[in-house]
PDB file of C-alpha atoms in Angstrom:
ATOM      1  CA  MET A   1     147.357 -73.107 -10.482  1.00 44.00           C
ATOM      2  CA  ARG A   2     147.701 -73.474  -6.724  1.00 53.00           C
ATOM      3  CA  HIS A   3     151.098 -74.399  -5.324  1.00 61.00           C
ATOM      4  CA  SER A   4     152.250 -75.917  -2.078  1.00 72.00           C
ATOM      5  CA  ARG A   5     152.383 -73.797   1.064  1.00 83.00           C
ATOM      6  CA  PRO A   6     155.406 -71.426   0.955  1.00 95.00           C
ATOM      7  CA  ALA A   7     158.150 -71.333   3.554  1.00 97.00           C
ATOM      8  CA  LEU A   8     158.045 -68.455   6.036  1.00 98.00           C
ATOM      9  CA  ILE A   9     161.295 -66.627   6.826  1.00 98.00           C
ATOM     10  CA  VAL A  10     161.462 -64.472   9.960  1.00 98.00           C
ATOM     11  CA  PHE A  11     164.185 -61.889   9.352  1.00 98.00           C
ATOM     12  CA  CYS A  12     165.621 -60.563  12.615  1.00 98.00           C
ATOM     13  CA  ARG A  13     168.612 -59.378  14.607  1.00 98.00           C
ATOM     14  CA  GLU A  14     169.648 -60.631  18.030  1.00 98.00           C
ATOM     15  CA  PRO A  15     168.239 -58.294  20.715  1.00 98.00           C
ATOM     16  CA  ILE A  16     171.159 -56.584  22.474  1.00 98.00           C
ATOM     17  CA  ALA A  17     170.955 -53.532  24.724  1.00 98.00           C
ATOM     18  CA  HIS A  18     172.219 -50.342  23.005  1.00 97.00           C
ATOM     19  CA  GLN A  19     171.981 -52.107  19.609  1.00 97.00           C
ATOM     20  CA  SER A  20     168.294 -53.020  19.357  1.00 97.00           C
ATOM     21  CA  LYS A  21     165.381 -50.608  18.710  1.00 97.00           C
ATOM     22  CA  THR A  22     167.782 -47.717  19.209  1.00 97.00           C
ATOM     23  CA  ARG A  23     165.194 -45.139  18.089  1.00 96.00           C
ATOM     24  CA  LEU A  24     163.257 -45.959  21.255  1.00 98.00           C
ATOM     25  CA  ILE A  25     166.190 -45.342  23.606  1.00 97.00           C
ATOM     26  CA  GLY A  26     165.541 -42.232  25.634  1.00 97.00           C
ATOM     27  CA  ALA A  27     161.846 -42.942  25.920  1.00 97.00           C
ATOM     28  CA  ILE A  28     162.790 -46.320  27.419  1.00 97.00           C
ATOM     29  CA  THR A  29     166.058 -47.823  28.607  1.00 97.00           C
ATOM     30  CA  PRO A  30     168.371 -49.749  26.272  1.00 98.00           C
ATOM     31  CA  ALA A  31     167.578 -52.972  28.163  1.00 98.00           C
ATOM     32  CA  THR A  32     163.831 -52.451  27.750  1.00 98.00           C
ATOM     33  CA  ALA A  33     164.276 -51.644  24.060  1.00 98.00           C
ATOM     34  CA  ALA A  34     166.091 -54.968  23.677  1.00 98.00           C
ATOM     35  CA  ALA A  35     163.328 -56.738  25.620  1.00 98.00           C
ATOM     36  CA  LEU A  36     160.742 -55.248  23.269  1.00 98.00           C
ATOM     37  CA  SER A  37     162.777 -56.434  20.269  1.00 98.00           C
ATOM     38  CA  ASP A  38     162.897 -59.931  21.749  1.00 98.00           C
ATOM     39  CA  ALA A  39     159.122 -59.860  22.249  1.00 98.00           C
ATOM     40  CA  PHE A  40     158.563 -58.804  18.634  1.00 98.00           C
ATOM     41  CA  ILE A  41     160.664 -61.743  17.433  1.00 98.00           C
ATOM     42  CA  ARG A  42     158.837 -64.247  19.644  1.00 98.00           C
ATOM     43  CA  ASP A  43     155.433 -62.990  18.546  1.00 98.00           C
ATOM     44  CA  ALA A  44     156.445 -63.198  14.869  1.00 98.00           C
ATOM     45  CA  LEU A  45     157.606 -66.784  15.332  1.00 98.00           C
ATOM     46  CA  ALA A  46     154.411 -67.706  17.173  1.00 98.00           C
ATOM     47  CA  LYS A  47     152.427 -66.407  14.186  1.00 97.00           C
ATOM     48  CA  ALA A  48     154.635 -68.452  11.862  1.00 97.00           C
ATOM     49  CA  VAL A  49     153.677 -71.559  13.805  1.00 97.00           C
ATOM     50  CA  ALA A  50     149.994 -70.589  13.811  1.00 96.00           C
ATOM     51  CA  VAL A  51     149.717 -70.246  10.018  1.00 95.00           C
ATOM     52  CA  ARG A  52     151.066 -73.782   9.544  1.00 89.00           C
ATOM     53  CA  THR A  53     153.528 -72.924   6.821  1.00 92.00           C
ATOM     54  CA  SER A  54     155.581 -75.685   5.193  1.00 90.00           C
ATOM     55  CA  ARG A  55     158.792 -74.510   6.852  1.00 95.00           C
ATOM     56  CA  ILE A  56     159.851 -71.849   9.348  1.00 98.00           C
ATOM     57  CA  VAL A  57     163.252 -70.248   8.877  1.00 98.00           C
ATOM     58  CA  ILE A  58     164.925 -67.775  11.234  1.00 98.00           C
ATOM     59  CA  ALA A  59     167.171 -65.562   9.105  1.00 98.00           C
ATOM     60  CA  ALA A  60     169.336 -64.243  11.899  1.00 98.00           C
ATOM     61  CA  SER A  61     171.954 -61.578  12.402  1.00 98.00           C
ATOM     62  CA  ALA A  62     174.119 -61.975  15.526  1.00 98.00           C
ATOM     63  CA  PRO A  63     177.599 -60.828  16.603  1.00 97.00           C
ATOM     64  CA  ASP A  64     178.993 -64.375  16.483  1.00 95.00           C
ATOM     65  CA  GLY A  65     176.838 -65.500  13.579  1.00 97.00           C
ATOM     66  CA  ALA A  66     173.559 -67.374  13.754  1.00 97.00           C
ATOM     67  CA  ALA A  67     175.196 -70.702  14.589  1.00 96.00           C
ATOM     68  CA  GLY A  68     177.158 -69.107  17.433  1.00 97.00           C
ATOM     69  CA  SER A  69     174.135 -67.436  19.018  1.00 98.00           C
ATOM     70  CA  LYS A  70     172.679 -69.229  22.035  1.00 98.00           C
ATOM     71  CA  TYR A  71     169.684 -66.923  21.745  1.00 98.00           C
ATOM     72  CA  PHE A  72     168.834 -67.978  18.193  1.00 98.00           C
ATOM     73  CA  ARG A  73     169.669 -71.648  18.715  1.00 98.00           C
ATOM     74  CA  ARG A  74     167.228 -71.683  21.626  1.00 98.00           C
ATOM     75  CA  LEU A  75     164.502 -70.011  19.546  1.00 98.00           C
ATOM     76  CA  ALA A  76     165.063 -72.429  16.667  1.00 98.00           C
ATOM     77  CA  ARG A  77     164.506 -75.371  19.021  1.00 98.00           C
ATOM     78  CA  GLN A  78     161.493 -73.761  20.675  1.00 98.00           C
ATOM     79  CA  PHE A  79     159.708 -72.974  17.397  1.00 98.00           C
ATOM     80  CA  ASP A  80     161.003 -75.938  15.370  1.00 97.00           C
ATOM     81  CA  ALA A  81     162.653 -73.579  12.902  1.00 98.00           C
ATOM     82  CA  ASP A  82     165.680 -73.809  10.643  1.00 98.00           C
ATOM     83  CA  LEU A  83     168.423 -71.302  11.430  1.00 98.00           C
ATOM     84  CA  PHE A  84     170.003 -69.299   8.598  1.00 97.00           C
ATOM     85  CA  ASP A  85     172.678 -66.614   8.849  1.00 98.00           C
ATOM     86  CA  GLN A  86     171.907 -63.341   7.060  1.00 97.00           C
ATOM     87  CA  GLY A  87     175.584 -62.710   6.383  1.00 96.00           C
ATOM     88  CA  ASN A  88     177.047 -59.278   5.761  1.00 95.00           C
ATOM     89  CA  GLY A  89     176.214 -56.463   3.404  1.00 95.00           C
ATOM     90  CA  PRO A  90     173.349 -54.051   2.745  1.00 95.00           C
ATOM     91  CA  LEU A  91     169.821 -54.920   3.814  1.00 96.00           C
ATOM     92  CA  GLY A  92     168.705 -55.816   0.293  1.00 96.00           C
ATOM     93  CA  ARG A  93     171.579 -58.219  -0.225  1.00 96.00           C
ATOM     94  CA  ARG A  94     170.872 -59.936   3.082  1.00 97.00           C
ATOM     95  CA  MET A  95     167.160 -60.249   2.299  1.00 98.00           C
ATOM     96  CA  ALA A  96     167.884 -61.731  -1.128  1.00 97.00           C
ATOM     97  CA  ARG A  97     170.415 -64.117   0.416  1.00 97.00           C
ATOM     98  CA  ALA A  98     167.792 -65.328   2.903  1.00 98.00           C
ATOM     99  CA  LEU A  99     165.086 -65.808   0.258  1.00 98.00           C
ATOM    100  CA  GLU A 100     167.068 -67.408  -2.544  1.00 97.00           C
ATOM    101  CA  PRO A 101     167.611 -70.914  -1.074  1.00 96.00           C
ATOM    102  CA  PHE A 102     163.858 -71.316  -0.574  1.00 96.00           C
ATOM    103  CA  SER A 103     162.392 -69.315  -3.461  1.00 95.00           C
ATOM    104  CA  SER A 104     162.053 -72.179  -5.953  1.00 94.00           C
ATOM    105  CA  ASP A 105     159.157 -73.581  -3.887  1.00 93.00           C
ATOM    106  CA  GLY A 106     158.048 -70.160  -2.673  1.00 96.00           C
ATOM    107  CA  ALA A 107     159.110 -68.241   0.416  1.00 98.00           C
ATOM    108  CA  LEU A 108     157.668 -65.247   2.273  1.00 98.00           C
ATOM    109  CA  LEU A 109     160.112 -63.119   4.256  1.00 98.00           C
ATOM    110  CA  ILE A 110     158.693 -61.040   7.111  1.00 98.00           C
ATOM    111  CA  GLY A 111     160.215 -58.528   9.477  1.00 98.00           C
ATOM    112  CA  THR A 112     159.383 -58.415  13.160  1.00 98.00           C
ATOM    113  CA  ASP A 113     158.275 -54.787  13.581  1.00 97.00           C
ATOM    114  CA  THR A 114     154.543 -55.499  13.055  1.00 98.00           C
ATOM    115  CA  PRO A 115     153.735 -57.291  16.331  1.00 98.00           C
ATOM    116  CA  SER A 116     149.996 -56.564  16.142  1.00 98.00           C
ATOM    117  CA  LEU A 117     149.639 -58.002  12.626  1.00 98.00           C
ATOM    118  CA  PRO A 118     146.692 -60.419  12.723  1.00 97.00           C
ATOM    119  CA  THR A 119     147.556 -63.990  11.828  1.00 97.00           C
ATOM    120  CA  ALA A 120     144.801 -63.889   9.195  1.00 96.00           C
ATOM    121  CA  LEU A 121     146.639 -61.125   7.312  1.00 97.00           C
ATOM    122  CA  LEU A 122     149.903 -63.052   7.382  1.00 98.00           C
ATOM    123  CA  ASP A 123     148.010 -66.050   6.080  1.00 97.00           C
ATOM    124  CA  ALA A 124     146.575 -63.877   3.288  1.00 97.00           C
ATOM    125  CA  SER A 125     150.075 -63.003   2.047  1.00 98.00           C
ATOM    126  CA  LEU A 126     151.088 -66.665   2.116  1.00 97.00           C
ATOM    127  CA  GLU A 127     147.974 -67.605   0.160  1.00 96.00           C
ATOM    128  CA  ALA A 128     148.666 -64.830  -2.363  1.00 97.00           C
ATOM    129  CA  LEU A 129     152.133 -66.288  -2.926  1.00 97.00           C
ATOM    130  CA  ARG A 130     150.583 -69.638  -3.825  1.00 93.00           C
ATOM    131  CA  ARG A 131     148.965 -67.922  -6.820  1.00 94.00           C
ATOM    132  CA  ASN A 132     151.591 -65.287  -7.722  1.00 96.00           C
ATOM    133  CA  ARG A 133     155.331 -65.126  -8.320  1.00 97.00           C
ATOM    134  CA  ILE A 134     155.865 -62.035  -6.177  1.00 98.00           C
ATOM    135  CA  VAL A 135     153.984 -60.631  -3.187  1.00 98.00           C
ATOM    136  CA  VAL A 136     154.747 -57.376  -1.392  1.00 98.00           C
ATOM    137  CA  ALA A 137     152.893 -56.330   1.788  1.00 98.00           C
ATOM    138  CA  PRO A 138     153.259 -52.578   2.439  1.00 98.00           C
ATOM    139  CA  SER A 139     153.779 -50.918   5.782  1.00 97.00           C
ATOM    140  CA  LEU A 140     152.286 -47.518   6.507  1.00 96.00           C
ATOM    141  CA  ASP A 141     155.702 -45.838   6.867  1.00 95.00           C
ATOM    142  CA  GLY A 142     156.415 -46.248   3.145  1.00 97.00           C
ATOM    143  CA  GLY A 143     158.303 -49.529   3.340  1.00 97.00           C
ATOM    144  CA  TYR A 144     157.089 -53.101   3.384  1.00 98.00           C
ATOM    145  CA  TYR A 145     156.959 -55.668   6.154  1.00 98.00           C
ATOM    146  CA  ALA A 146     156.782 -58.784   3.977  1.00 98.00           C
ATOM    147  CA  VAL A 147     158.022 -59.831   0.557  1.00 98.00           C
ATOM    148  CA  GLY A 148     157.442 -63.183  -1.091  1.00 98.00           C
ATOM    149  CA  VAL A 149     159.078 -64.795  -4.106  1.00 98.00           C
ATOM    150  CA  ARG A 150     158.305 -67.959  -6.029  1.00 97.00           C
ATOM    151  CA  GLY A 151     160.878 -68.870  -8.659  1.00 95.00           C
ATOM    152  CA  THR A 152     163.545 -66.543 -10.045  1.00 94.00           C
ATOM    153  CA  MET A 153     164.564 -63.740  -7.733  1.00 95.00           C
ATOM    154  CA  PRO A 154     163.246 -60.362  -8.952  1.00 95.00           C
ATOM    155  CA  PRO A 155     165.589 -57.340  -9.253  1.00 94.00           C
ATOM    156  CA  ILE A 156     164.099 -55.489  -6.281  1.00 96.00           C
ATOM    157  CA  PHE A 157     166.852 -55.878  -3.693  1.00 96.00           C
ATOM    158  CA  THR A 158     169.420 -53.524  -5.206  1.00 93.00           C
ATOM    159  CA  SER A 159     169.438 -49.759  -5.829  1.00 91.00           C
ATOM    160  CA  ILE A 160     166.775 -49.183  -3.179  1.00 94.00           C
ATOM    161  CA  ARG A 161     167.129 -46.478  -0.492  1.00 94.00           C
ATOM    162  CA  TRP A 162     166.522 -48.792   2.459  1.00 95.00           C
ATOM    163  CA  GLY A 163     165.043 -47.093   5.491  1.00 89.00           C
ATOM    164  CA  SER A 164     163.459 -44.328   3.425  1.00 91.00           C
ATOM    165  CA  ARG A 165     159.762 -43.601   2.868  1.00 94.00           C
ATOM    166  CA  THR A 166     160.142 -44.577  -0.794  1.00 95.00           C
ATOM    167  CA  VAL A 167     161.066 -48.255  -0.354  1.00 97.00           C
ATOM    168  CA  PHE A 168     157.650 -49.623  -1.249  1.00 98.00           C
ATOM    169  CA  ALA A 169     157.062 -47.186  -4.119  1.00 97.00           C
ATOM    170  CA  SER A 170     160.530 -47.814  -5.547  1.00 97.00           C
ATOM    171  CA  THR A 171     160.039 -51.570  -5.321  1.00 98.00           C
ATOM    172  CA  ILE A 172     156.703 -51.461  -7.140  1.00 98.00           C
ATOM    173  CA  ALA A 173     158.173 -49.125  -9.781  1.00 97.00           C
ATOM    174  CA  ARG A 174     160.977 -51.626 -10.425  1.00 97.00           C
ATOM    175  CA  LEU A 175     158.502 -54.481 -10.802  1.00 97.00           C
ATOM    176  CA  GLU A 176     156.310 -52.520 -13.182  1.00 97.00           C
ATOM    177  CA  ARG A 177     159.241 -51.224 -15.203  1.00 96.00           C
ATOM    178  CA  ASP A 178     160.445 -54.798 -15.734  1.00 96.00           C
ATOM    179  CA  GLY A 179     156.958 -56.087 -16.485  1.00 97.00           C
ATOM    180  CA  LEU A 180     156.969 -58.485 -13.543  1.00 97.00           C
ATOM    181  CA  PRO A 181     153.505 -59.412 -12.259  1.00 96.00           C
ATOM    182  CA  TYR A 182     152.981 -59.109  -8.515  1.00 98.00           C
ATOM    183  CA  ALA A 183     150.280 -59.142  -5.861  1.00 98.00           C
ATOM    184  CA  LEU A 184     149.934 -56.917  -2.807  1.00 98.00           C
ATOM    185  CA  GLY A 185     149.569 -58.311   0.676  1.00 98.00           C
ATOM    186  CA  PRO A 186     147.514 -56.463   3.320  1.00 98.00           C
ATOM    187  CA  ALA A 187     148.961 -53.178   4.579  1.00 98.00           C
ATOM    188  CA  TRP A 188     149.882 -52.795   8.264  1.00 98.00           C
ATOM    189  CA  TYR A 189     151.836 -50.487  10.548  1.00 98.00           C
ATOM    190  CA  ASP A 190     155.418 -50.810  11.754  1.00 97.00           C
ATOM    191  CA  VAL A 191     156.576 -50.077  15.287  1.00 98.00           C
ATOM    192  CA  ASP A 192     159.915 -48.239  15.091  1.00 96.00           C
ATOM    193  CA  ARG A 193     159.580 -45.043  17.109  1.00 97.00           C
ATOM    194  CA  TRP A 194     157.970 -44.043  20.391  1.00 97.00           C
ATOM    195  CA  PRO A 195     154.765 -42.664  18.794  1.00 97.00           C
ATOM    196  CA  ASP A 196     154.421 -46.086  17.094  1.00 98.00           C
ATOM    197  CA  VAL A 197     154.679 -47.768  20.512  1.00 98.00           C
ATOM    198  CA  MET A 198     151.914 -45.509  21.815  1.00 97.00           C
ATOM    199  CA  LEU A 199     149.764 -46.374  18.794  1.00 97.00           C
ATOM    200  CA  LEU A 200     150.448 -50.063  19.385  1.00 98.00           C
ATOM    201  CA  ALA A 201     149.469 -49.794  23.056  1.00 97.00           C
ATOM    202  CA  ALA A 202     146.244 -47.950  22.179  1.00 96.00           C
ATOM    203  CA  HIS A 203     145.421 -50.563  19.537  1.00 96.00           C
ATOM    204  CA  LEU A 204     146.039 -53.430  21.960  1.00 95.00           C
ATOM    205  CA  ARG A 205     143.873 -51.761  24.633  1.00 93.00           C
ATOM    206  CA  MET A 206     141.058 -51.527  22.092  1.00 91.00           C
ATOM    207  CA  LEU A 207     141.491 -55.187  21.105  1.00 91.00           C
ATOM    208  CA  ALA A 208     141.493 -56.236  24.769  1.00 87.00           C
ATOM    209  CA  ARG A 209     138.176 -54.480  25.356  1.00 83.00           C
ATOM    210  CA  ALA A 210     136.711 -56.097  22.235  1.00 80.00           C
ATOM    211  CA  ARG A 211     137.798 -59.562  23.401  1.00 68.00           C
ATOM    212  CA  HIS A 212     135.846 -59.304  26.666  1.00 62.00           C
ATOM    213  CA  ARG A 213     138.341 -61.748  28.186  1.00 52.00           C
ATOM    214  CA  THR A 214     137.792 -64.255  25.389  1.00 50.00           C
ATOM    215  CA  GLY A 215     140.080 -65.120  22.542  1.00 62.00           C
ATOM    216  CA  SER A 216     143.837 -64.804  22.522  1.00 78.00           C
ATOM    217  CA  SER A 217     146.171 -61.856  22.180  1.00 88.00           C
ATOM    218  CA  VAL A 218     147.706 -61.104  18.790  1.00 93.00           C
ATOM    219  CA  CYS A 219     151.101 -60.514  20.434  1.00 97.00           C
ATOM    220  CA  PRO A 220     151.309 -61.852  24.005  1.00 96.00           C
ATOM    221  CA  ALA A 221     155.068 -61.403  24.422  1.00 98.00           C
ATOM    222  CA  THR A 222     154.818 -57.768  23.341  1.00 98.00           C
ATOM    223  CA  GLU A 223     151.836 -57.181  25.621  1.00 96.00           C
ATOM    224  CA  SER A 224     153.889 -58.474  28.553  1.00 96.00           C
ATOM    225  CA  VAL A 225     156.626 -55.885  27.959  1.00 98.00           C
ATOM    226  CA  LEU A 226     154.089 -53.085  27.496  1.00 98.00           C
ATOM    227  CA  MET A 227     152.457 -54.077  30.786  1.00 96.00           C
ATOM    228  CA  ARG A 228     155.816 -53.736  32.530  1.00 96.00           C
ATOM    229  CA  LEU A 229     156.065 -50.252  31.017  1.00 96.00           C
ATOM    230  CA  GLY A 230     152.629 -49.369  32.401  1.00 95.00           C
ATOM    231  CA  LEU A 231     151.143 -48.893  28.941  1.00 95.00           C
ATOM    232  CA  LEU A 232     148.775 -51.866  29.290  1.00 92.00           C
ATOM    233  CA  HIS A 233     146.975 -53.349  32.249  1.00 82.00           C
ATOM    234  CA  HIS A 234     145.564 -56.789  33.000  1.00 63.00           C
ATOM    235  CA  ALA A 235     141.870 -57.053  32.298  1.00 51.00           C
ATOM    236  CA  ARG A 236     139.710 -56.779  35.405  1.00 43.00           C
TER     237      ARG A 236
END
């Protein structure tokens, strides 16, 4: 049975120098790390618009709360998104809190650290959630960049070592132990550390050559920051 299009939740933190993408600081300045984080968020929201989901939700973390953040209020207006506060607590609790209000009709939660993710692959995870109760899309670092739920929340947001290389494996083990059926979304790579940024830049250079000045970028805001860093150049 096919269901209605799920909601799409973009799970993110307000970009602030010295607090955003801190594993990149040293290779780039704190202000540039925050600018890259902002670009990742904008590109994720642009993809959310492109896949024409039923509802876009920004699940935000900000020093003064989502409602008190001019940054997130501006993004919500720009992308016609609902604004939801992640609240406090461990990552799993905040993810579950963001998903639960929308899970009865189906909701896919995505992070923002996969800026080069093709829209078609995001769409594939949304389509998988129309046919399955649970969808998990793995990232190559051992975690996952998207998780979708339709109906009752599964017990996969507690007792997980968040930030470790076992997040995805532990999540799948929990699902299988409890006999909960699930589907996998397409795998992709996260951008967390400087070698990931270099991989991203090399990937985007390859895509730019393949486009031959036609078609659109998969992450234009991110490309703009990488150009300022000298890692990408305008096509000639």
